[in-house]
One Martini backbone bead per residue (centre of mass of N, CA, C, O) as a GRO file, in nm:
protein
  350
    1UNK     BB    1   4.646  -1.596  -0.754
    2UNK     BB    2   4.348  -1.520  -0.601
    3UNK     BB    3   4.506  -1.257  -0.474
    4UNK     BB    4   4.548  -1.121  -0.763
    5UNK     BB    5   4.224  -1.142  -0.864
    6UNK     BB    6   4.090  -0.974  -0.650
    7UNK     BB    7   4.270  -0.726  -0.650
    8UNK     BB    8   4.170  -0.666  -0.981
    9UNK     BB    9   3.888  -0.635  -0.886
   10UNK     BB   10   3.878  -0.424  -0.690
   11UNK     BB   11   3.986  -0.193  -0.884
   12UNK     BB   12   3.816  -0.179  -1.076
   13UNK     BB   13   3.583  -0.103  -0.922
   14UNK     BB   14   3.689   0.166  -0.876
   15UNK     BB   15   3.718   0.279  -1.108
   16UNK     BB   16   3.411   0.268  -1.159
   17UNK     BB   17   3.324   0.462  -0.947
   18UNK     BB   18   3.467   0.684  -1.043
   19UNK     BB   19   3.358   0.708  -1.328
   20UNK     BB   20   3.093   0.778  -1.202
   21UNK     BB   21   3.103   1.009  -1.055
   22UNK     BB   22   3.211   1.207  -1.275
   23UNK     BB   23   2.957   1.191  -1.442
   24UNK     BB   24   2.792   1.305  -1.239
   25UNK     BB   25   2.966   1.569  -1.250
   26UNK     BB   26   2.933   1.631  -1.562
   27UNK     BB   27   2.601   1.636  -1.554
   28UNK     BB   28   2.614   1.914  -1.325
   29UNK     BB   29   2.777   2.065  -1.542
   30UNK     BB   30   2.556   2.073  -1.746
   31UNK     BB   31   2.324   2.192  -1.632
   32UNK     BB   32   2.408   2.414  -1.520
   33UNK     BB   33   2.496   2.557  -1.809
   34UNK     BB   34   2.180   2.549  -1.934
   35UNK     BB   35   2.107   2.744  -1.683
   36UNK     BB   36   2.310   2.962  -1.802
   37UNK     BB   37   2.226   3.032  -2.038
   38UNK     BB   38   1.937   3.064  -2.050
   39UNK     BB   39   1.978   3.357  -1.848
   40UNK     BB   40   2.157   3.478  -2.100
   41UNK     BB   41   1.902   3.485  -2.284
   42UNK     BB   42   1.696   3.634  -2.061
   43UNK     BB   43   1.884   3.917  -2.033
   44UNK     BB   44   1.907   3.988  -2.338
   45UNK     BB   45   1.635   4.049  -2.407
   46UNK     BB   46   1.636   4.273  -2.193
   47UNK     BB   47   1.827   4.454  -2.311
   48UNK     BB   48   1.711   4.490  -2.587
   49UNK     BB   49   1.446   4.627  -2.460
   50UNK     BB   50   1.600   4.864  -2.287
   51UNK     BB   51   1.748   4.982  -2.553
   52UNK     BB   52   1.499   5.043  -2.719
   53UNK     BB   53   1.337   5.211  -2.451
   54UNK     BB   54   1.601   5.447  -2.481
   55UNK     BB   55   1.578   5.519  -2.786
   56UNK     BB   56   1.306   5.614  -2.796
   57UNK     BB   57   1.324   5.833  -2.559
   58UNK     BB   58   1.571   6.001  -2.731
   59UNK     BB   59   1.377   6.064  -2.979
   60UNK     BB   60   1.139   6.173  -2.869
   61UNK     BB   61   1.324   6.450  -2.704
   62UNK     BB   62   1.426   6.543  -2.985
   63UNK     BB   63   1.189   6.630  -3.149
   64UNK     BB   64   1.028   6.762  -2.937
   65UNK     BB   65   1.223   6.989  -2.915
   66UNK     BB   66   1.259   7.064  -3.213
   67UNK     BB   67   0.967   6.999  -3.346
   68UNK     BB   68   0.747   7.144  -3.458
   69UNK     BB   69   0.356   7.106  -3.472
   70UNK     BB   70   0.324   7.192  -3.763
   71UNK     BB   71   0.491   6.930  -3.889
   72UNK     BB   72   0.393   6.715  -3.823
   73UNK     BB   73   0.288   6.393  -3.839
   74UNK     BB   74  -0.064   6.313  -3.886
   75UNK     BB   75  -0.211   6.036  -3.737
   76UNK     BB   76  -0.495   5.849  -3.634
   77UNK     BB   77  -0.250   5.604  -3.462
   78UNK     BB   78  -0.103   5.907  -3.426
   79UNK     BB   79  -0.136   6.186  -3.252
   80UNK     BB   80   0.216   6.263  -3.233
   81UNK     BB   81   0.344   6.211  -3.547
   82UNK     BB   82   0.469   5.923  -3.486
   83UNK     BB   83   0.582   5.643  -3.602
   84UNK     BB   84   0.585   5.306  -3.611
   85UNK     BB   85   0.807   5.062  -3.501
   86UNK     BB   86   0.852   4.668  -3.533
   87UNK     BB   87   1.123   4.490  -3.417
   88UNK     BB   88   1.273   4.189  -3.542
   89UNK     BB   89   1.586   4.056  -3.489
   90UNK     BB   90   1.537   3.721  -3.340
   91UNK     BB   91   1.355   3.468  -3.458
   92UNK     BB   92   1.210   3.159  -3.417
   93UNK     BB   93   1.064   2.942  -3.588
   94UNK     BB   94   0.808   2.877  -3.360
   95UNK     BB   95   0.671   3.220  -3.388
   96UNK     BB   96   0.600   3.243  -3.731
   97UNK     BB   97   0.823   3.380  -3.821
   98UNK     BB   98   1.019   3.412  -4.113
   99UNK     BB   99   1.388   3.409  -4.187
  100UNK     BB  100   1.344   3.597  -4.391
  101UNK     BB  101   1.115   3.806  -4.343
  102UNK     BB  102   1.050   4.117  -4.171
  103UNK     BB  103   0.834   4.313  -4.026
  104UNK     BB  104   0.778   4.666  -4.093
  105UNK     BB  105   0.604   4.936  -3.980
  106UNK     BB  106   0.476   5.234  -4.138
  107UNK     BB  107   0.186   5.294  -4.022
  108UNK     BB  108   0.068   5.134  -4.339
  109UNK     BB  109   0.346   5.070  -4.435
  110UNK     BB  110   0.544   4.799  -4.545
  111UNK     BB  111   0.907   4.705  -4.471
  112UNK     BB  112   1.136   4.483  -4.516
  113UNK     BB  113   1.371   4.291  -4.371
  114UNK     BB  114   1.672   4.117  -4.445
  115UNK     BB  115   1.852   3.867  -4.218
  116UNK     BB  116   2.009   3.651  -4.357
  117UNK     BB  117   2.273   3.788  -4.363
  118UNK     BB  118   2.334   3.792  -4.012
  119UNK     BB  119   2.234   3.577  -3.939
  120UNK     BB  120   2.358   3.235  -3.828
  121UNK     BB  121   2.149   3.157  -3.607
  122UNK     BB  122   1.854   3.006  -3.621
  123UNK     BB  123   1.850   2.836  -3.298
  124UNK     BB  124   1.861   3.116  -3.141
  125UNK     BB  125   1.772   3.366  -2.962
  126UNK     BB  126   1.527   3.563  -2.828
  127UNK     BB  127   1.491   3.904  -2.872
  128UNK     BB  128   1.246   4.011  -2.941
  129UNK     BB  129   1.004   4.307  -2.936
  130UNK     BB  130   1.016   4.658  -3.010
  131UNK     BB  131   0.898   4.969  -2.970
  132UNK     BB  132   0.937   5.268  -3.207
  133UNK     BB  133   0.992   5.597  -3.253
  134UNK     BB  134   0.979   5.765  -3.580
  135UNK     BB  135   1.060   6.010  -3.718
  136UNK     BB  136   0.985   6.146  -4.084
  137UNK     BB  137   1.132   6.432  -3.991
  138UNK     BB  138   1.343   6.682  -4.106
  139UNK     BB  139   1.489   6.895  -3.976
  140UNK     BB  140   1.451   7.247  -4.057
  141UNK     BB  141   1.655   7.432  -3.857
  142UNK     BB  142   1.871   7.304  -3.994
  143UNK     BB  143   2.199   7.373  -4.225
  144UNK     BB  144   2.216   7.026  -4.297
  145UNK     BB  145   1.976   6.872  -4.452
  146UNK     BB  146   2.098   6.889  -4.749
  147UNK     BB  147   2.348   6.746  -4.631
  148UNK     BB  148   2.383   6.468  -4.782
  149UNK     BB  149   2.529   6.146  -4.887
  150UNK     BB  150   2.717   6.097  -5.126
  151UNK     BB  151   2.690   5.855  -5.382
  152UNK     BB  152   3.050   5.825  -5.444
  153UNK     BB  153   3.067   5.727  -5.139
  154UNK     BB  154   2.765   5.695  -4.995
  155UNK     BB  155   2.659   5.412  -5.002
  156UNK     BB  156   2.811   5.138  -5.035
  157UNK     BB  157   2.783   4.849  -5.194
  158UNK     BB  158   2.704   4.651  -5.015
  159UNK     BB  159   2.477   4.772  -4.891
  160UNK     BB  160   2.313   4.805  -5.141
  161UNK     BB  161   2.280   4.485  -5.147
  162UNK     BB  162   2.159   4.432  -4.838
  163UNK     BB  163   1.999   4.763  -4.821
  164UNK     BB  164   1.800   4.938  -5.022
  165UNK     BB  165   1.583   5.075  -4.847
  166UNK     BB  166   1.825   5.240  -4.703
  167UNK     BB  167   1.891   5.428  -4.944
  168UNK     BB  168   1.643   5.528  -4.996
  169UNK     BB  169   1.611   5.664  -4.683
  170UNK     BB  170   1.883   5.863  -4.799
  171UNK     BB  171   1.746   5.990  -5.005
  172UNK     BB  172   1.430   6.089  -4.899
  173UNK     BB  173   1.573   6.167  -4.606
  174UNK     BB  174   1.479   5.971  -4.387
  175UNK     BB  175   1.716   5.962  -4.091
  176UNK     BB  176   1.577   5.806  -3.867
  177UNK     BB  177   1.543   5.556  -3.994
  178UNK     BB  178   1.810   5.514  -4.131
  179UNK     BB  179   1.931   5.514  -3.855
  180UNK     BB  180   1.779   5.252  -3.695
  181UNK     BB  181   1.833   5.049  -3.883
  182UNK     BB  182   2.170   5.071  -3.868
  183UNK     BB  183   2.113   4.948  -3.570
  184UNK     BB  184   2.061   4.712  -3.610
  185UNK     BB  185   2.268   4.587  -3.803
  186UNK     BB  186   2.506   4.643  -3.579
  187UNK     BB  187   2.400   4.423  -3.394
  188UNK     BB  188   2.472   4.227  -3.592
  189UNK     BB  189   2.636   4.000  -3.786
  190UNK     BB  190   2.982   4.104  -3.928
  191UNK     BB  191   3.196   4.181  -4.076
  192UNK     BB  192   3.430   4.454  -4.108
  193UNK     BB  193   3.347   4.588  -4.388
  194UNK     BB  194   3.035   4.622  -4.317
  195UNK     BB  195   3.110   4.741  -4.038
  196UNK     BB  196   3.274   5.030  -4.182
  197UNK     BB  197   3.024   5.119  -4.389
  198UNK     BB  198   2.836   5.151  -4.174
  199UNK     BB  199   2.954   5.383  -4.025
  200UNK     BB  200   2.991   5.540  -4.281
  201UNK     BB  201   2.669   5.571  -4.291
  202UNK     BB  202   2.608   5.665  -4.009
  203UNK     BB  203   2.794   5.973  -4.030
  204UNK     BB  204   2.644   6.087  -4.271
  205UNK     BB  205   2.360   6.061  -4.126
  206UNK     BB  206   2.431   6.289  -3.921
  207UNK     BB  207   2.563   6.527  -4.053
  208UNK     BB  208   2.253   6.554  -4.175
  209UNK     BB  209   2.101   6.582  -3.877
  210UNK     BB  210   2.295   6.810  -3.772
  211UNK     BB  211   2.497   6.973  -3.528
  212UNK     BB  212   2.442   6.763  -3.282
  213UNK     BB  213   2.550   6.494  -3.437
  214UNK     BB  214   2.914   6.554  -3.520
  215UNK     BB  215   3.037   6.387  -3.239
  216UNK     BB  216   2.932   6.099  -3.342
  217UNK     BB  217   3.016   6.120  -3.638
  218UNK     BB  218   3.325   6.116  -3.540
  219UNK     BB  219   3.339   5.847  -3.386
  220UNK     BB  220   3.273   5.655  -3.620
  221UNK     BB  221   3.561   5.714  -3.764
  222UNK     BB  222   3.723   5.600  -3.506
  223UNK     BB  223   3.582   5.341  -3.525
  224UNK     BB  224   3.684   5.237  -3.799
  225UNK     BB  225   3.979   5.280  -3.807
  226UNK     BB  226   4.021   5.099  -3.591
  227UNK     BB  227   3.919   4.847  -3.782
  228UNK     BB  228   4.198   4.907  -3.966
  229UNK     BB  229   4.420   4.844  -3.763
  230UNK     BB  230   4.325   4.527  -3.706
  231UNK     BB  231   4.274   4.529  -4.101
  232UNK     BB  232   4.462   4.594  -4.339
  233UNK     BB  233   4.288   4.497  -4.566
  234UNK     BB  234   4.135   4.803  -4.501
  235UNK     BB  235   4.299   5.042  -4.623
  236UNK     BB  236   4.292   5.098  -4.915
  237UNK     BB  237   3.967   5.118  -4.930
  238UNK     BB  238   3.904   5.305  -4.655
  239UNK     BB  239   4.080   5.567  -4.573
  240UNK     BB  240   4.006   5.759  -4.738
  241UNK     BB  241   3.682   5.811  -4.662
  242UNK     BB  242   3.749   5.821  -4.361
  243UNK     BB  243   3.928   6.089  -4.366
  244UNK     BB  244   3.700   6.263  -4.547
  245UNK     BB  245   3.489   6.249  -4.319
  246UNK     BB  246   3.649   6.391  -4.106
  247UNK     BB  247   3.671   6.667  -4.253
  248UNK     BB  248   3.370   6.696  -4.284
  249UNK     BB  249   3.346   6.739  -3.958
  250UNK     BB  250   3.529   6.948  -3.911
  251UNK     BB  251   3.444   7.179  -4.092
  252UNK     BB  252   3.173   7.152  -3.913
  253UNK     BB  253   3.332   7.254  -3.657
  254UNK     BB  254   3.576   7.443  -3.712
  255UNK     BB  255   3.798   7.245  -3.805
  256UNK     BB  256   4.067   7.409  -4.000
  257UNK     BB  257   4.278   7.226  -3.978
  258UNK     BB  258   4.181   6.914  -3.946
  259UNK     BB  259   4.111   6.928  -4.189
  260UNK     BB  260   4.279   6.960  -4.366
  261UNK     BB  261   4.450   6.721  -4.299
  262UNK     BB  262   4.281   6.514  -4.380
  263UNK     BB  263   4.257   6.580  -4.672
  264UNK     BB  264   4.550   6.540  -4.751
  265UNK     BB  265   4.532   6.267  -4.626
  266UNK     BB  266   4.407   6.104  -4.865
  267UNK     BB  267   4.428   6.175  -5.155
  268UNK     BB  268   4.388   6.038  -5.491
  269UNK     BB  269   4.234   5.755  -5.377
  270UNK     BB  270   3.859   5.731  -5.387
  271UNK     BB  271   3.816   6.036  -5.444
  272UNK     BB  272   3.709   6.291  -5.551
  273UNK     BB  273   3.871   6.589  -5.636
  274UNK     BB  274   3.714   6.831  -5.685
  275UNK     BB  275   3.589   6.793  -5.361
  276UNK     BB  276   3.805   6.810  -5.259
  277UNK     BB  277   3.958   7.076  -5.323
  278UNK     BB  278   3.765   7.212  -5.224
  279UNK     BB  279   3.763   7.143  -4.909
  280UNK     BB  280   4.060   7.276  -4.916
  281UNK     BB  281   3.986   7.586  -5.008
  282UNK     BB  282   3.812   7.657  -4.755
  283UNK     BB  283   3.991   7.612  -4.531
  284UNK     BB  284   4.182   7.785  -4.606
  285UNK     BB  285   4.007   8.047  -4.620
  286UNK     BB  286   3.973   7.998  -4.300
  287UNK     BB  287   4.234   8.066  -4.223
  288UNK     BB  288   4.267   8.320  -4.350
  289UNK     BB  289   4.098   8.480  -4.186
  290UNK     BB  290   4.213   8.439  -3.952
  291UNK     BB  291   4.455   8.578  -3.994
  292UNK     BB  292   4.362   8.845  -4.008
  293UNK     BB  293   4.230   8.903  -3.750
  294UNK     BB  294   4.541   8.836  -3.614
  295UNK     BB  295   4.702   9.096  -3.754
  296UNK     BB  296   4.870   9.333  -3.740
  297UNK     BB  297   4.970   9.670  -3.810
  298UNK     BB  298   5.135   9.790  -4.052
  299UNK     BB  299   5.481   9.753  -3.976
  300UNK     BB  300   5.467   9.528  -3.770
  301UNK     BB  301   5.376   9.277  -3.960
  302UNK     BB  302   5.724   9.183  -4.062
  303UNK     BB  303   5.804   9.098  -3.730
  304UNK     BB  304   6.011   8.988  -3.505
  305UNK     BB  305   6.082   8.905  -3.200
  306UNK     BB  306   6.351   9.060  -3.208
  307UNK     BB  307   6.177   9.320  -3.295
  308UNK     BB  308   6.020   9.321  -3.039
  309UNK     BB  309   6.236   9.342  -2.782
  310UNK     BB  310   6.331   9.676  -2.873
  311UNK     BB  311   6.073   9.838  -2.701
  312UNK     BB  312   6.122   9.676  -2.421
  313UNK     BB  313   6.394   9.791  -2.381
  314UNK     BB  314   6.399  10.084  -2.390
  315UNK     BB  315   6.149  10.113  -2.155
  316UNK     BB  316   6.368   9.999  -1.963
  317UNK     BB  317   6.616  10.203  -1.972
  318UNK     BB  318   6.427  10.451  -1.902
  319UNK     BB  319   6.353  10.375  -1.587
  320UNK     BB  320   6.585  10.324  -1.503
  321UNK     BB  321   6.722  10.628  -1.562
  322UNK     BB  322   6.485  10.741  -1.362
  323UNK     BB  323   6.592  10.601  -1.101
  324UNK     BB  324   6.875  10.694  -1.076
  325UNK     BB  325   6.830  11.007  -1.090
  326UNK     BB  326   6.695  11.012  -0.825
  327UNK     BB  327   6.884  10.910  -0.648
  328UNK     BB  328   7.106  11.108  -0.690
  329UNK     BB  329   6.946  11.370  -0.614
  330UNK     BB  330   6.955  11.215  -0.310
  331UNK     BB  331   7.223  11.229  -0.264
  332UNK     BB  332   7.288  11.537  -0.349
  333UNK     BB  333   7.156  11.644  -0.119
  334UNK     BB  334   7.312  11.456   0.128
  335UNK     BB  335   7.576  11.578   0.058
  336UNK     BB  336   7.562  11.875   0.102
  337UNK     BB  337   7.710  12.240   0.168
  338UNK     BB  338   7.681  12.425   0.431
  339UNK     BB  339   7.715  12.787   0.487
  340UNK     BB  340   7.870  12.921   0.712
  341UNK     BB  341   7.937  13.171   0.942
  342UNK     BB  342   8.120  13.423   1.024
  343UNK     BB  343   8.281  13.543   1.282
  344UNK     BB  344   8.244  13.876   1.422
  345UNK     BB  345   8.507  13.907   1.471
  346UNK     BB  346   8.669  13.861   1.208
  347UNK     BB  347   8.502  14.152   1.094
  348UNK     BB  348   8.522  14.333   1.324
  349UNK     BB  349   8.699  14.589   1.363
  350UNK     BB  350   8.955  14.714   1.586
   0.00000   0.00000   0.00000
């Protein structure tokens, strides 16, 4: 019995000794995590300032190469006419700055951006604050800087519910700004709805931003269709809109079959008809000029294919007989016989 009881404490501490090894085991991979988080989230840090001052300077690239200096705005604290805007995107409440409305400055006055509709861990990392320079001139030599996003289909409910300030920037012309916002907004944390709403907000304002960024503007919605298909519940109320800013990038880069074909495909249900009408009797227009200037002249205008291969068969028999004839010509010359003379003897007296 002694024998038994023992055993059976040898096991037990067995056991212990197991039971401690694990745990300690599970400490030093519970450090591990803590410290692979740390460096995930001061990674994340260096991204989002690397992102910001990487938009920063395409957007000074672009107003720069494209904006002349004689419009530009001059300002004090900004010699080359671009305001400074200065954005906190996710910061600890520990930062001072209160998780309820964040500054952004442009210039001298000052613009509220309400974030806690997208944030969801108050206690998240922080990823910084960069500067940003946005020109708060819309390109004056685009011929498409007056097709702002009509307000009938953009921006969204939702949308203007969320960010009142990015309406009027998209109203008042400011279309870097309100391009800027955008890009903020789709960075943090949304519903599927809110952000194909952005996506189709983003579209609208690239198309009004010139010609250069109608390619971008078409990705938006092939981006938006994209999260349609993932979630069907958003096929009935966004289908529509999104097909008809596709007609709008297509008609606007000149590709008038694939705009008809969008907007057919739009129906009848979320677009003011009169608009789709109008945007399909232009594009029909517009192919219609086109097949006028690729039109044969004259009688051949209504002949088909098979009646089209009736002069280059004529053409072809022609030549036939022509080389025919020149063989013929050639064998009968080699084929002739010449008439030899008579003997002397056979024609003179005896």
């Amino acid at each position: 019995m002694t024998g038994l009881l023992e055993t059976i404490q040898q096991r037990i501490q067995e056991l212990k000794k197991e039971r401690d090894t694990w745990k300690s085991m599970a400490l030093e991979y519970k450090h591990a995590f803590e410290r692979q988080t740390e460096q995930l989230r001061e990674f994340q840090e260096i991204c989002f300032a690397t992102q910001a001052a990487l938009e920063n300077e395409r957007m000074l690239k672009h107003y720069k190469r494209d904006a002349p200096d004689q419009d530009r705005l001059h300002n004090d604290d900004d010699p080359d006419g671009y305001r400074t805007a200065m954005i906190y995107t996710h910061t600890r409440p520990s930062s001072g700055i209160t998780l309820d409305e964040v500054p952004c400055q442009y210039g001298n006055n000052w613009d509220m951006i309400d974030l806690k509709s997208f944030i969801t861990d108050k206690n998240g990392p922080e990823y910084g604050h960069a500067l940003i320079h946005i020109n708060s001139r819309v390109n004056s030599d685009s011929t498409l800087n007056t097709d702002l996003p009509q307000p009938d289909t953009f921006p969204a409910t939702l949308i203007q519910k969320r960010t009142s300030d990015l309406n009027f920037l998209v109203i008042k012309g400011d279309l870097a700004a309100a391009l800027a916002k955008i890009d903020v907004f789709l960075r943090g944390t949304l519903t599927s709805q809110e952000r194909v709403e952005l996506l189709l907000l983003k579209s609208g304002v690239l198309v009004g931003s010139g010609t250069e960024w109608l390619c971008d503007a078409l990705a938006q919605c092939s981006e938006a269709l994209e999260l349609c298909d993932r979630h069907p519940n958003l096929r009935p109320s966004y289908l529509p809109k999104i097909r008809f800013q596709r007609g709008m990038c297509y008609f606007r880069l000149r590709m008038f079959q694939q705009a008809l074909d969008s907007f057919i495909a739009v129906g009848s249900v979320g677009i003011p008809q009169d608009r789709l009408v109008e945007y399909v009797n232009l594009c029909n227009a517009e192919l219609g000029a086109a097949r006028a200037l690729n039109r044969r002249s004259a009688f051949e205008e209504q002949r088909t294919f098979a009646e089209g291969c009736i002069p280059r068969s004529k053409s072809a028999d022609r030549s036939a007989k022509r080389k025919r004839r020149a063989t013929q010509r050639s064998l009968h010359r080699a084929s002739k016989t010449f008439r030899l003379p008579l003997p002397s003897s056979w024609v003179t007296a005896k």
